[in-house]
XYZ file of C-alpha atoms in Angstrom:
248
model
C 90.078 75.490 105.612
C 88.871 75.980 109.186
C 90.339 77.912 111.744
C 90.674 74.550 114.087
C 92.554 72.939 110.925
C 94.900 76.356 110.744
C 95.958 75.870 114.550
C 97.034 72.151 113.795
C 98.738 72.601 110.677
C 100.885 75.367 112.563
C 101.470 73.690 115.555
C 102.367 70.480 113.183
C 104.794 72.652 111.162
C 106.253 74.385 114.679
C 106.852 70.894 115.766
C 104.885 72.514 118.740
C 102.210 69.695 119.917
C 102.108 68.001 123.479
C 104.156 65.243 122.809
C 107.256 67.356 121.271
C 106.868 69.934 124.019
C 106.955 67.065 126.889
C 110.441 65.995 125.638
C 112.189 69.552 124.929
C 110.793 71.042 122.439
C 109.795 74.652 121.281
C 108.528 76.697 124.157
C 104.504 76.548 123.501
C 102.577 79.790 122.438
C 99.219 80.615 123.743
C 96.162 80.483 120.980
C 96.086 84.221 120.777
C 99.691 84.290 119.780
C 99.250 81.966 117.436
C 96.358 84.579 116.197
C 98.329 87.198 115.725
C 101.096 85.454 114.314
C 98.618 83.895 111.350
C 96.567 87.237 110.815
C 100.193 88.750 110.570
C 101.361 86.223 107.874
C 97.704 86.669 106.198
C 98.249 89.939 105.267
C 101.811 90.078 104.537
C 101.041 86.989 102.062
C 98.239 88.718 100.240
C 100.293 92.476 100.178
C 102.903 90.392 98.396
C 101.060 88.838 95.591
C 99.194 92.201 95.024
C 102.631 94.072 94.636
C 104.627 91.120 93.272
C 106.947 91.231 95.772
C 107.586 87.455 95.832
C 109.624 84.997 94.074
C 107.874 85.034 90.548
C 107.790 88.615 90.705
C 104.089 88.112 89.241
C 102.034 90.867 90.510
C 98.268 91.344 91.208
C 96.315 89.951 87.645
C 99.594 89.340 86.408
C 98.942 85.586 86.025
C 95.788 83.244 86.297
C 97.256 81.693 89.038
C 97.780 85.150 91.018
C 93.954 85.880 89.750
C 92.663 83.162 91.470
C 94.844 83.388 94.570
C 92.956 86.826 95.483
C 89.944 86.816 93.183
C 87.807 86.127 96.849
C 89.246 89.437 97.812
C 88.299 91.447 95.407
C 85.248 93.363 95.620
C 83.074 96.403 93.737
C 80.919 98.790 95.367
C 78.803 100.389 92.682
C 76.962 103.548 92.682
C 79.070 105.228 94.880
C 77.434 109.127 95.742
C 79.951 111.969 95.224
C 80.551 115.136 96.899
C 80.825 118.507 94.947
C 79.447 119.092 91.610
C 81.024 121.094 88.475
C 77.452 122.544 87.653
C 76.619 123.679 91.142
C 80.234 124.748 92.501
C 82.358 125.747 89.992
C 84.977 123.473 90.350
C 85.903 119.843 88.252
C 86.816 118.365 91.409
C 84.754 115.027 92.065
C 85.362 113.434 95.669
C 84.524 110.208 97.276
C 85.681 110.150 101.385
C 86.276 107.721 103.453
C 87.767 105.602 100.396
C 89.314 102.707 102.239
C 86.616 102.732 105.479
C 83.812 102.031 106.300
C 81.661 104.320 108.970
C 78.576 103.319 110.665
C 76.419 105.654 112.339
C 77.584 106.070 115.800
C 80.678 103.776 115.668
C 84.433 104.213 115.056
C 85.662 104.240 111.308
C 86.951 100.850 110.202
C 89.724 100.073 108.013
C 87.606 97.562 105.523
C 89.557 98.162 102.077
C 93.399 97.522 101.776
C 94.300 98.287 98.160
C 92.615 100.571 95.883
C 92.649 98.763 92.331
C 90.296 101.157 89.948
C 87.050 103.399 89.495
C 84.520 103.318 86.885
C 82.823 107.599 86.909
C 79.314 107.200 85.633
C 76.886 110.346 84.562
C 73.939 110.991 82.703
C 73.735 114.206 80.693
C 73.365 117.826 81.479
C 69.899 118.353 82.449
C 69.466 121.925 80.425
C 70.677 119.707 76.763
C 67.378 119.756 75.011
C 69.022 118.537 72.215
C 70.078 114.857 73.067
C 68.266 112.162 74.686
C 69.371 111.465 78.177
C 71.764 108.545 78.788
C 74.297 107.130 81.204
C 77.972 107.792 80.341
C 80.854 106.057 81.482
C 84.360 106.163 81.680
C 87.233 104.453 83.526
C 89.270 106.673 85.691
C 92.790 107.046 85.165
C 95.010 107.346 88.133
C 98.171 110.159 88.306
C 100.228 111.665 90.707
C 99.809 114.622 92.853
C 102.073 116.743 90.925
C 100.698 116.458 88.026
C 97.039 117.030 89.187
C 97.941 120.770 88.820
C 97.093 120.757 85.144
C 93.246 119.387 85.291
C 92.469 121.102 87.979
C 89.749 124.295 87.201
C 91.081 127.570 87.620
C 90.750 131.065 87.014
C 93.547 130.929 84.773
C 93.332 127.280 83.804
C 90.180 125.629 81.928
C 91.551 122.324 81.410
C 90.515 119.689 78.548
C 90.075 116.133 80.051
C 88.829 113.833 77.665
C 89.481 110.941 80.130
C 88.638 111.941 83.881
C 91.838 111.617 86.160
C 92.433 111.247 89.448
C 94.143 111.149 92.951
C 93.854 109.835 96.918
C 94.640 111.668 99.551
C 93.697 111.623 103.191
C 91.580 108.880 102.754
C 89.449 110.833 99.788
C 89.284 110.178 95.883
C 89.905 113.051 94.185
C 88.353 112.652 90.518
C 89.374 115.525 87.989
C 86.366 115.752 84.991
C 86.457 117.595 82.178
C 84.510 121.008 83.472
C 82.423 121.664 79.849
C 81.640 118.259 78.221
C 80.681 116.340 81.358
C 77.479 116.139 82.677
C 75.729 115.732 86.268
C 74.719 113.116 88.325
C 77.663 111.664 88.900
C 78.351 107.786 90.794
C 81.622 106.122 91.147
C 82.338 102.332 90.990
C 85.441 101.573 93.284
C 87.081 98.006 93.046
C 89.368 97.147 95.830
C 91.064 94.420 97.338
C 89.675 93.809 100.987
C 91.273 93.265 104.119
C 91.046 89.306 104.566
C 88.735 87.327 107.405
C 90.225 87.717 111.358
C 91.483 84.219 111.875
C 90.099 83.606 115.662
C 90.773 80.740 117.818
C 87.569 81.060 119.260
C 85.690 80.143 116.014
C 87.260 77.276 115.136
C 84.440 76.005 113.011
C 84.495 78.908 110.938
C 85.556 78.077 107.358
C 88.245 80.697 105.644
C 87.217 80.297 102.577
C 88.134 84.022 100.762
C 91.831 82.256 99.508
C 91.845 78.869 98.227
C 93.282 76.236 100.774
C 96.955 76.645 98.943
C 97.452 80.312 99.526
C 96.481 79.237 103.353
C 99.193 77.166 103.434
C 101.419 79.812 102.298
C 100.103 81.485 105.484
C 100.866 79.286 107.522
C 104.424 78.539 106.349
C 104.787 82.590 106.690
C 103.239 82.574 110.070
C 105.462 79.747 110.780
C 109.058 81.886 109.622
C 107.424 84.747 112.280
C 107.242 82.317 115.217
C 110.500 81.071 115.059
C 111.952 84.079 114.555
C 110.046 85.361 117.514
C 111.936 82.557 119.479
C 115.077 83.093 117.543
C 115.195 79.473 116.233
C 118.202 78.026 114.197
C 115.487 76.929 111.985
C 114.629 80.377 110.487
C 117.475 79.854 107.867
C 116.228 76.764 107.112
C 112.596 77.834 106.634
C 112.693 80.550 104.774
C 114.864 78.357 102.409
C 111.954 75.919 102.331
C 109.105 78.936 101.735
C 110.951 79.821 98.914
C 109.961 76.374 96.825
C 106.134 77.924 97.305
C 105.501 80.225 94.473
């Protein structure tokens, strides 16, 4: 759906065009209001299929429907480089910064990833094994909480036995726990990740947003829609969210 289609159906749904406006009717909002009241709505949409936070309760994968309402979203980086390594350091403790941004040389950090969804730890075996051919390993990465990171982490009093490598975030960072004997070197990380959707500008209003199918855009739209008239403190926010319901 384009951009310059977005704007209409919103203004359509608002009730907002010239005519309407000329006899009495809903205050009209600038285009860059009506920006940040759709990018608003984008995101709130797409955070509550991925949590199931909405009336089917279905959460992200949790139906084909809800698969193919944020499969354009979803994205792998493969091959990801890793800082620290249990052969050189001493330590089991795997880490991949700046998890959910991206940095350029020279420019601020940007916020490209929203939700972490999983990590594939690949790495081929310990150089010094003379005794097996070398080979890429694999192994899906299992995600715990903080508390009980305690018990795979390497210390002097602690070898730990991780047959399945575990893991954490923190301060933007992927902590990945690996089993400090058995696992080998060279390690690379795939991430998957839901990504933060397409800026809906008024000033591109040829540009096609084409990452949700046009249905989920309407969704949008009927969210952004709920905002607005809140933001005016219409009569018709009962109404509409009554309506918004019928959706899912």
């Amino acid at each position: 759906m384009k951009i310059s289609e977005i704007h209409k159906t919103f203004k359509t749904m608002m009730d907002k065009n010239a005519e309407s406006v000329a006899f009495g009717g809903c205050p009209a909002f600038l285009s860059e209001e009506i920006d940040l009241f759709l990018n608003q709505a984008y995101v709130e949409v797409i955070c509550n299929k991925y949590t199931g936070t909405n009336i089917l309760k279905v959460p992200f994968e949790g139906s084909v429907k809800r698969i193919q309402d944020l499969e354009g979203l979803v994205k792998t980086d493969k091959g990801i480089s890793v800082k620290n390594n249990t052969k050189t350091t001493g330590d089991n403790v795997l880490q991949v910064e700046n998890l959910l941004t991206v940095v350029a040389s020279g420019s601020t950090p940007e916020n490209d990833k929203m939700f972490f969804v999983s990590a594939v730890l690949h790495w081929g075996e310990d150089e010094d094994d003379k005794f097996s051919k070398p080979r890429t390993n694999a192994a899906t990465i299992q995600m715990i909480d903080h508390l009980s990171s305690d018990k795979f982490l390497l210390t002097h009093n602690n070898s730990p036995w991780i047959p399945v490598p575990v893991a954490t975030i923190s301060d933007n960072t992927l902590n990945v726990f690996v089993d400090p004997i058995t696992t080998g070197n060279n390690f690379t990380i795939d991430i998957t990740y839901v990504k933060f959707p397409e800026k809906i500008n008024y000033k591109t209003p040829d540009v096609n947003i084409n990452e949700v199918p046009d249905r989920v855009m309407y969704e949008v739209i009927n969210r952004a829609v709920l905002i607005a008239l809140e933001n005016i403190e219409s009569k018709r926010t009962e109404t509409k969210i009554n309506l918004n319901n019928l959706q899912e």
